[in-house]
Amino acid sequence: MTHTIQPNNPEITPAPEATDVPSTSAPTASPGRAAAPIPAALKRRLPKYSDLAPLMQFKKPEFSKEARLKRASTIWELRDIAKRRTPQAPFDYTDGAAEEEITLRRARQAFLDIEFRPGILRNVSAIDLSTEILGKPSRLPVGIAPTGFTRMMQSEGEYAGSQAAEAAGIPYTLSTMGTASIEDVAAAAPNGRNWFQLYLWTDRDRSLELIERAAKAGNDTLMVTVDTAVAGARLRDVRNGMTIPPALTLKTVLDASYRPAWWFNFLTHEPLTFASLSRYTGTVADLINSMFDPTLTFEDLDWLRETWKGNLVVKGIQTVEDARKAVDHGADGVVLSNHGGRQLDRAPIPFHLLPEVKQAFSADNTNAAIMLDTGIMSGADIVAALALGADFTLIGRAYLYGLMAGGRAGVDRTLQILEKDMARTMALLGVSKISELTPDHVRLLNK
Ligand SMILES: Cc1cc2nc3c(=O)[nH]c(=O)nc-3n(C[C@H](O)[C@H](O)[C@H](O)COP(=O)(O)O)c2cc1C
């Protein structure tokens, strides 16, 4: 049987209609109940100027670089600014990945598919983000990853990256394909912790020359990248007809008409030179192919271990077996990385690989450093990686978006955003220093 409510049923009084606006008319008294008085604060009145004055905060719109960068509170917002200000070819070269870009999407998604497990009622009035990596302190648990052609994205390029890292007290890695020399970066950031990334060649004289220059310039760490037997298929670059330096075509000239600042900067600064090569003109694919050596094996790593006396880090580790093998061949650290999704599409995701590598290293009793990159877009991503066992993290695009958004000041902004994110996330997790982060702070969803 169903019950219907009759409005004229004397036993049922319809409820007054719900409304957010307080009624000014006197409430209808329920039978037998006195009308409730309306509080003075709820009675309508005309606003006075003295009420409005404190609310009026019209500010003169600001168009300076500083104001533009300050308005970005996330790395994604820096990316939006970067996209508006950078010609399509260099923006896509940075933003894009290999083939269908599945690896990059999955790597970013992996950081989102977690749940943090916070501890409450801990004293988190002071958060310490400092850590130690490869025998030296770093003010933050993140460093700058090696990136090639950086002055093409924005003319301050490697100088902005290395100086921002120096100011933030974190390591900076110069790429073999960097557009500033090892010596120039050392001179630009003399108090910074500069690392050098090497593309190893079986032509040992060519490698040796670079290694010696890196040592002489004070680099304490050599990062050898091993996930580049051949170049990945960066389809956006193919579509954009990307060349180094960018060629003046009808398309690029049109592009220049609404990104004049980029072109002005590009044309009025020193032409691109490379850390390791003399001036180069050709397609990216040609240059990359000349850099990558498909004949390399672990024997070449042994040679490098004998030759280089500082910290040796192997970047591009994608399986537990290879992480172990790299350590067996003398690596002081590994970077779990798939090159930001720019090489093999559908590659393993470093964040997924991390717990297995951590477990293997603990079982082997090795204290080789575990670093991780690919997909980091916020400080919370970094905190999650540290909780699951990473000793350190690296950022590629996150700093390049800052660079393209505003040169050195933009890289500073990237690091400020990440630092703030990390400090806030740790406080909300109830953790005041990095060593207190444990796998218990992260639950992997969809597992
Ligand atoms: C534009 C660009 C250029 C890169 N160039 C190099 C390079 O020269 N050598 C290298 O080892 N890795 C290079 N990488 C890979 C980065 O070192 C790093 O592994 C990757 O960017 C991490 O992913 P993320 O961009 O999501 O942070 C490059 C990445 C980008 C985005």
Coordinates of C-alpha atoms and ligand atoms in Angstrom, one line a residue:
M1 CA 0.0 0.0 0.0
T2 CA 1.3 3.5 -0.8
H3 CA 0.7 6.6 1.4
T4 CA -0.3 9.8 -0.3
I5 CA 0.0 13.0 1.6
Q6 CA -3.1 15.2 1.3
P7 CA -2.4 19.0 1.7
N8 CA -5.7 19.4 3.4
N9 CA -5.1 16.7 5.8
P10 CA -5.3 18.6 9.1
E11 CA -2.6 16.3 10.7
I12 CA 0.1 17.3 8.1
T13 CA 1.5 20.8 7.9
P14 CA 3.5 21.3 4.7
A15 CA 7.1 22.4 5.4
P16 CA 7.9 26.0 4.3
E17 CA 9.9 26.0 1.0
A18 CA 13.6 25.8 1.6
T19 CA 15.4 29.0 0.5
D20 CA 18.9 30.5 1.0
V21 CA 17.5 34.0 1.1
P22 CA 16.3 35.0 4.5
S23 CA 12.7 36.1 4.3
T24 CA 11.8 39.6 5.5
S25 CA 8.1 39.0 5.8
A26 CA 7.0 37.8 9.1
P27 CA 7.0 34.0 9.3
T28 CA 3.7 32.2 9.2
A29 CA 3.1 31.1 12.7
S30 CA 2.5 27.4 13.1
P31 CA -0.8 26.9 14.8
G32 CA -0.2 27.3 18.6
R33 CA 3.5 28.6 18.2
A34 CA 4.6 32.2 18.5
A35 CA 6.6 33.7 15.5
A36 CA 10.3 33.6 16.1
P37 CA 11.9 37.1 16.2
I38 CA 14.3 37.8 13.2
P39 CA 17.9 38.4 14.4
A40 CA 19.0 42.0 13.6
A41 CA 21.9 40.6 11.5
L42 CA 19.4 38.9 9.2
K43 CA 17.3 42.0 8.5
R44 CA 17.9 43.6 5.1
R45 CA 19.3 47.1 4.8
L46 CA 21.1 49.3 2.3
P47 CA 24.9 48.9 2.4
K48 CA 26.9 51.8 3.7
Y49 CA 30.1 53.0 2.1
S50 CA 32.0 52.1 5.3
D51 CA 30.8 48.5 4.8
L52 CA 31.9 48.4 1.2
A53 CA 35.3 50.1 1.5
P54 CA 37.2 47.2 3.0
L55 CA 35.8 44.9 0.4
M56 CA 37.0 47.0 -2.5
Q57 CA 40.4 45.7 -3.5
F58 CA 40.6 46.8 -7.2
K59 CA 44.3 46.6 -8.1
K60 CA 46.0 47.9 -11.2
P61 CA 46.4 44.9 -13.5
E62 CA 50.1 43.9 -13.5
F63 CA 51.7 42.6 -16.7
S64 CA 55.3 42.1 -15.5
K65 CA 57.1 38.8 -15.8
E66 CA 57.1 38.5 -12.0
A67 CA 53.4 39.0 -11.7
R68 CA 52.7 36.5 -14.5
L69 CA 54.8 33.9 -12.8
K70 CA 53.4 34.6 -9.3
R71 CA 49.9 33.9 -10.7
A72 CA 50.9 30.3 -11.5
S73 CA 50.5 28.1 -8.4
T74 CA 51.0 24.8 -10.1
I75 CA 53.4 23.4 -12.7
W76 CA 50.5 22.9 -15.0
E77 CA 49.8 26.6 -14.9
L78 CA 53.4 27.3 -15.7
R79 CA 53.0 25.0 -18.6
D80 CA 50.0 27.0 -19.9
I81 CA 52.1 30.2 -19.8
A82 CA 55.0 28.4 -21.5
K83 CA 52.7 27.2 -24.3
R84 CA 51.5 30.8 -25.0
R85 CA 55.0 32.2 -25.1
T86 CA 57.0 29.5 -27.0
P87 CA 56.8 28.7 -30.7
Q88 CA 55.1 25.4 -31.3
A89 CA 58.2 23.4 -32.5
P90 CA 60.3 23.9 -29.3
F91 CA 57.3 23.7 -27.1
D92 CA 56.3 20.4 -28.6
Y93 CA 59.8 19.1 -28.5
T94 CA 59.7 19.6 -24.7
D95 CA 56.1 18.7 -24.0
G96 CA 55.9 15.7 -26.3
A97 CA 57.0 12.1 -25.9
A98 CA 57.5 9.1 -28.1
E99 CA 54.9 7.5 -30.5
E100 CA 51.5 7.6 -28.9
E101 CA 52.8 9.2 -25.7
I102 CA 51.3 6.3 -23.6
T103 CA 54.4 6.0 -21.4
L104 CA 54.3 9.7 -20.3
R105 CA 50.5 9.6 -19.7
R106 CA 50.8 6.5 -17.6
A107 CA 53.8 7.8 -15.7
R108 CA 51.8 11.0 -14.7
Q109 CA 48.7 8.9 -13.9
A110 CA 50.7 6.6 -11.7
F111 CA 51.3 9.5 -9.3
L112 CA 47.6 10.2 -9.2
D113 CA 46.6 6.7 -8.6
I114 CA 47.6 6.7 -5.0
E115 CA 46.1 7.6 -1.7
F116 CA 48.1 9.3 1.0
R117 CA 47.7 7.9 4.6
P118 CA 48.2 10.8 6.9
G119 CA 49.1 10.6 10.6
I120 CA 47.3 13.1 12.8
L121 CA 48.3 15.1 15.9
R122 CA 52.0 15.2 15.1
N123 CA 54.0 18.4 15.7
V124 CA 54.6 19.6 12.2
S125 CA 55.4 23.2 13.0
A126 CA 58.8 22.9 11.2
I127 CA 59.3 20.9 8.0
D128 CA 62.8 20.0 7.0
L129 CA 63.1 19.1 3.3
S130 CA 66.8 18.7 3.2
T131 CA 68.4 15.4 2.4
E132 CA 71.7 13.8 1.3
I133 CA 72.5 12.4 -2.1
L134 CA 75.7 10.8 -3.2
G135 CA 77.6 11.9 -0.2
K136 CA 76.6 15.6 -0.2
P137 CA 73.6 17.6 1.2
S138 CA 70.8 18.9 -1.0
R139 CA 68.4 21.5 0.4
L140 CA 65.5 19.7 -1.4
P141 CA 65.0 16.1 -2.4
V142 CA 64.9 17.0 -6.1
G143 CA 67.4 18.0 -8.7
I144 CA 67.4 19.1 -12.3
A145 CA 67.5 16.3 -14.9
P146 CA 69.7 16.6 -18.0
T147 CA 67.9 18.1 -21.0
G148 CA 69.3 18.7 -24.5
F149 CA 68.8 21.9 -26.6
T150 CA 67.7 23.9 -23.6
R151 CA 68.6 27.3 -25.0
M152 CA 66.3 26.6 -27.9
M153 CA 63.3 26.5 -25.5
Q154 CA 64.3 29.8 -24.0
S155 CA 67.6 31.6 -24.6
E156 CA 68.7 31.6 -20.9
G157 CA 68.6 27.8 -21.1
E158 CA 71.3 26.0 -19.1
Y159 CA 72.4 29.2 -17.4
A160 CA 68.9 29.7 -15.9
G161 CA 68.7 26.0 -14.9
S162 CA 72.2 25.8 -13.2
Q163 CA 71.9 29.2 -11.5
A164 CA 68.4 28.5 -10.2
A165 CA 69.6 25.1 -8.9
E166 CA 72.6 26.8 -7.3
A167 CA 70.4 29.3 -5.5
A168 CA 68.0 26.5 -4.4
G169 CA 70.9 24.4 -3.1
I170 CA 70.1 21.4 -5.3
P171 CA 72.1 19.5 -8.0
Y172 CA 71.9 20.5 -11.7
T173 CA 72.7 18.1 -14.5
L174 CA 74.1 19.3 -17.8
S175 CA 73.3 17.1 -20.8
T176 CA 75.9 16.1 -23.4
M177 CA 73.4 17.7 -25.8
G178 CA 73.2 20.8 -23.6
T179 CA 73.5 24.1 -25.4
A180 CA 76.1 25.5 -23.1
S181 CA 79.6 24.1 -22.5
I182 CA 80.7 22.3 -19.3
E183 CA 83.1 25.1 -18.6
D184 CA 80.5 27.9 -19.1
V185 CA 78.0 26.2 -16.8
A186 CA 80.7 25.8 -14.1
A187 CA 81.5 29.5 -14.5
A188 CA 77.9 30.5 -14.3
A189 CA 77.1 28.6 -11.2
P190 CA 80.5 28.3 -9.4
N191 CA 79.0 27.4 -6.1
G192 CA 76.4 25.0 -7.5
R193 CA 76.6 21.2 -7.4
N194 CA 77.0 20.5 -11.1
W195 CA 76.6 17.0 -12.5
F196 CA 77.3 15.9 -16.1
Q197 CA 75.2 13.6 -18.1
L198 CA 77.2 11.5 -20.6
Y199 CA 76.0 9.8 -23.8
L200 CA 78.7 7.1 -23.8
W201 CA 80.2 6.1 -27.2
T202 CA 82.3 3.1 -28.0
D203 CA 84.6 5.7 -29.5
R204 CA 86.4 6.0 -26.2
D205 CA 88.5 9.0 -27.1
R206 CA 85.4 11.0 -27.7
S207 CA 83.9 10.0 -24.3
L208 CA 87.2 10.5 -22.5
E209 CA 87.6 14.0 -23.6
L210 CA 84.2 14.9 -22.1
I211 CA 84.8 13.0 -18.9
E212 CA 88.1 14.8 -18.4
R213 CA 86.5 18.2 -19.0
A214 CA 83.7 17.4 -16.5
A215 CA 86.1 16.4 -13.8
K216 CA 88.3 19.4 -14.4
A217 CA 85.2 21.7 -14.1
G218 CA 84.4 20.3 -10.7
N219 CA 81.5 17.9 -11.5
D220 CA 81.3 15.3 -8.7
T221 CA 78.9 13.0 -10.5
L222 CA 78.7 11.5 -13.9
M223 CA 75.3 10.3 -15.0
V224 CA 75.5 7.9 -18.0
T225 CA 72.2 7.6 -19.9
V226 CA 71.6 4.1 -21.2
D227 CA 68.1 4.1 -22.6
T228 CA 69.0 5.5 -25.9
A229 CA 70.3 2.7 -28.1
V230 CA 68.5 4.5 -30.9
A231 CA 66.3 7.6 -31.0
G232 CA 62.6 7.3 -29.9
A233 CA 60.0 8.2 -32.5
R234 CA 59.0 11.7 -31.4
L235 CA 56.1 12.2 -33.8
R236 CA 55.3 15.8 -32.8
D237 CA 58.8 16.8 -34.0
V238 CA 58.3 15.0 -37.3
R239 CA 55.0 16.7 -37.8
N240 CA 56.5 20.1 -36.9
G241 CA 59.5 19.6 -39.1
M242 CA 61.6 20.5 -36.1
T243 CA 65.2 21.4 -36.8
I244 CA 68.1 22.8 -34.7
P245 CA 68.3 25.7 -34.9
P246 CA 64.6 26.4 -35.9
A247 CA 64.5 27.2 -39.6
L248 CA 62.8 30.3 -40.8
T249 CA 59.8 28.9 -42.8
L250 CA 56.5 30.5 -43.6
K251 CA 55.1 28.6 -40.6
T252 CA 57.8 29.7 -38.1
V253 CA 57.6 33.3 -39.4
L254 CA 53.8 33.3 -38.8
D255 CA 54.4 31.8 -35.4
A256 CA 56.9 34.6 -34.6
S257 CA 54.3 37.2 -35.3
Y258 CA 52.5 36.3 -32.1
R259 CA 55.4 35.2 -30.0
P260 CA 57.7 38.1 -30.7
A261 CA 59.5 38.0 -27.3
W262 CA 60.8 34.4 -27.9
W263 CA 62.1 35.2 -31.4
F264 CA 63.6 38.5 -30.2
N265 CA 65.5 36.7 -27.4
F266 CA 66.5 33.9 -29.8
L267 CA 67.9 36.1 -32.5
T268 CA 69.6 38.6 -30.2
H269 CA 71.6 36.0 -28.1
E270 CA 74.7 34.0 -28.9
P271 CA 73.8 31.2 -31.4
L272 CA 73.3 27.7 -30.0
T273 CA 76.5 25.8 -29.2
F274 CA 76.7 22.4 -27.6
A275 CA 78.3 21.1 -24.4
S276 CA 80.2 18.5 -26.4
L277 CA 79.9 19.3 -30.1
S278 CA 80.9 22.2 -32.2
R279 CA 78.1 24.2 -33.8
Y280 CA 75.6 21.9 -35.4
T281 CA 73.0 22.5 -38.1
G282 CA 70.7 19.6 -39.0
T283 CA 67.6 17.9 -38.0
V284 CA 67.1 16.7 -34.4
A285 CA 66.9 13.1 -35.6
D286 CA 70.3 13.4 -37.3
L287 CA 71.9 14.9 -34.3
I288 CA 70.4 12.4 -31.9
N289 CA 71.4 9.5 -34.1
S290 CA 75.0 10.8 -34.0
M291 CA 74.8 10.8 -30.2
F292 CA 73.4 7.3 -29.6
D293 CA 75.6 4.3 -30.0
P294 CA 73.7 1.0 -30.4
T295 CA 76.8 -1.1 -29.9
L296 CA 77.2 -0.3 -26.2
T297 CA 77.3 -3.1 -23.6
F298 CA 78.0 -3.5 -19.9
E299 CA 81.7 -3.8 -20.8
D300 CA 81.6 -0.1 -21.7
L301 CA 80.2 0.6 -18.3
D302 CA 83.1 -1.2 -16.7
W303 CA 85.5 1.0 -18.7
L304 CA 83.7 4.1 -17.5
R305 CA 83.8 2.9 -13.9
E306 CA 87.6 2.5 -14.2
T307 CA 88.0 5.8 -15.9
W308 CA 85.7 8.1 -13.8
K309 CA 86.7 8.5 -10.2
G310 CA 83.7 10.4 -8.9
N311 CA 80.1 9.2 -8.4
L312 CA 78.8 7.1 -11.3
V313 CA 75.0 7.1 -11.8
V314 CA 73.3 5.0 -14.5
K315 CA 70.2 6.7 -15.8
G316 CA 67.4 4.9 -17.7
I317 CA 67.0 1.8 -15.6
Q318 CA 63.7 0.1 -16.3
T319 CA 63.9 -3.4 -14.7
V320 CA 65.0 -4.7 -11.3
E321 CA 67.5 -7.0 -13.0
D322 CA 69.2 -4.1 -14.7
A323 CA 69.2 -2.0 -11.5
R324 CA 71.1 -4.9 -9.8
K325 CA 73.4 -5.3 -12.8
A326 CA 74.3 -1.6 -12.9
V327 CA 75.3 -1.8 -9.2
D328 CA 77.3 -5.0 -9.8
H329 CA 79.2 -3.1 -12.5
G330 CA 80.1 -0.3 -10.1
A331 CA 77.2 2.2 -10.2
D332 CA 76.9 4.4 -7.1
G333 CA 73.3 5.1 -8.0
V334 CA 70.6 4.4 -10.5
V335 CA 68.0 6.7 -12.0
L336 CA 64.7 4.7 -12.6
S337 CA 63.6 6.5 -15.7
N338 CA 62.2 6.0 -19.1
H339 CA 63.5 9.3 -20.4
G340 CA 60.3 11.1 -19.7
G341 CA 58.5 8.7 -22.1
R342 CA 60.6 9.9 -25.0
Q343 CA 62.1 6.6 -26.0
L344 CA 60.2 3.3 -25.7
D345 CA 56.5 3.8 -25.7
R346 CA 54.6 1.5 -23.2
A347 CA 57.8 1.3 -21.2
P348 CA 57.7 0.4 -17.5
I349 CA 56.7 3.3 -15.2
P350 CA 59.5 4.2 -12.7
F351 CA 57.0 4.9 -9.9
H352 CA 55.7 1.3 -10.3
L353 CA 59.2 -0.1 -10.5
L354 CA 60.4 1.7 -7.4
P355 CA 59.2 -0.6 -4.6
E356 CA 60.6 -3.6 -6.3
V357 CA 64.0 -2.0 -6.7
K358 CA 64.0 -0.8 -3.2
Q359 CA 63.2 -4.3 -1.9
A360 CA 66.0 -5.8 -4.1
F361 CA 68.6 -3.3 -2.9
S362 CA 67.6 -3.9 0.7
A363 CA 67.9 -7.7 0.1
D364 CA 71.3 -7.2 -1.5
N365 CA 72.4 -4.9 1.3
T366 CA 73.5 -2.3 -1.2
N367 CA 73.4 1.4 -0.4
A368 CA 73.4 2.5 -4.0
A369 CA 71.2 5.6 -4.4
I370 CA 67.8 5.1 -6.0
M371 CA 66.7 8.2 -7.9
L372 CA 63.6 8.5 -10.0
D373 CA 62.2 10.7 -12.7
T374 CA 59.4 10.8 -15.4
G375 CA 56.1 12.4 -14.8
I376 CA 56.7 14.5 -11.8
M377 CA 54.4 17.5 -11.9
S378 CA 54.0 18.4 -8.2
G379 CA 55.7 18.3 -4.9
A380 CA 53.2 15.7 -3.8
D381 CA 54.5 13.4 -6.6
I382 CA 58.0 13.8 -5.1
V383 CA 56.8 13.0 -1.5
A384 CA 55.0 9.9 -2.8
A385 CA 58.2 8.7 -4.5
L386 CA 60.3 9.3 -1.4
A387 CA 57.8 7.4 0.7
L388 CA 58.0 4.4 -1.6
G389 CA 61.8 4.3 -1.3
A390 CA 63.4 6.9 -3.6
D391 CA 66.4 8.6 -2.2
F392 CA 66.1 11.5 -4.7
T393 CA 64.1 12.7 -7.7
L394 CA 64.8 14.6 -10.9
I395 CA 62.6 16.9 -12.9
G396 CA 62.8 17.5 -16.6
R397 CA 59.7 19.1 -18.1
A398 CA 58.6 20.7 -14.8
Y399 CA 61.7 23.0 -14.9
L400 CA 61.5 23.5 -18.7
Y401 CA 57.9 24.7 -18.4
G402 CA 59.2 27.3 -15.8
L403 CA 62.1 28.2 -18.1
M404 CA 59.8 28.7 -21.1
A405 CA 57.3 30.7 -19.0
G406 CA 59.9 33.2 -17.7
G407 CA 63.6 32.2 -18.0
R408 CA 65.6 32.1 -14.8
A409 CA 62.7 33.6 -12.8
G410 CA 60.4 30.9 -14.2
V411 CA 62.8 28.1 -13.1
D412 CA 62.9 29.7 -9.6
R413 CA 59.1 29.6 -9.6
T414 CA 59.0 25.9 -10.5
L415 CA 61.3 25.2 -7.6
Q416 CA 59.2 27.4 -5.2
I417 CA 56.0 25.7 -6.2
L418 CA 57.5 22.2 -5.7
E419 CA 59.0 23.2 -2.4
K420 CA 55.7 24.6 -1.1
D421 CA 53.8 21.5 -2.3
M422 CA 56.3 19.2 -0.6
A423 CA 56.2 21.1 2.7
R424 CA 52.4 21.3 2.7
T425 CA 52.0 17.6 1.8
M426 CA 54.5 16.5 4.5
A427 CA 52.8 18.6 7.2
L428 CA 49.4 17.2 6.2
L429 CA 50.9 13.7 6.4
G430 CA 52.1 14.4 9.9
V431 CA 55.8 14.1 8.9
S432 CA 58.4 16.8 9.6
K433 CA 61.4 15.3 7.9
I434 CA 62.1 13.1 4.9
S435 CA 63.5 10.2 6.9
E436 CA 60.1 9.9 8.5
L437 CA 58.4 9.1 5.2
T438 CA 57.6 5.4 4.9
P439 CA 55.7 3.1 2.4
D440 CA 52.8 3.2 5.0
H441 CA 52.2 6.8 3.9
V442 CA 51.1 5.7 0.5
R443 CA 48.5 3.3 -0.6
L444 CA 48.5 2.4 -4.3
L445 CA 45.0 2.4 -5.8
N446 CA 44.0 0.0 -8.6
K447 CA 46.4 -2.7 -7.3
Ligands
LIG1 C1 63.2 18.4 -23.8 C2 63.9 17.2 -23.1 C3 65.2 16.9 -23.4 C4 65.9 15.9 -22.8 N1 67.2 15.6 -23.1 C5 67.9 14.6 -22.4 C6 69.3 14.5 -22.6 O1 69.9 15.2 -23.4 N2 69.8 13.5 -21.9 C7 69.2 12.7 -21.0 O2 69.7 11.8 -20.4 N3 67.8 12.8 -20.8 C8 67.2 13.8 -21.5 N4 65.9 14.0 -21.2 C9 65.2 13.2 -20.2 C10 65.2 13.8 -18.9 O3 66.6 13.8 -18.4 C11 64.3 13.1 -17.9 O4 64.6 11.8 -17.8 C12 62.8 13.3 -18.2 O5 62.6 14.6 -18.6 C13 62.0 13.1 -16.9 O6 60.7 13.2 -17.2 P1 59.8 14.5 -16.9 O7 60.1 15.4 -18.0 O8 58.4 14.0 -16.9 O9 60.3 15.1 -15.6 C14 65.2 15.1 -21.9 C15 63.9 15.4 -21.5 C16 63.2 16.4 -22.2 C17 61.8 16.8 -21.8

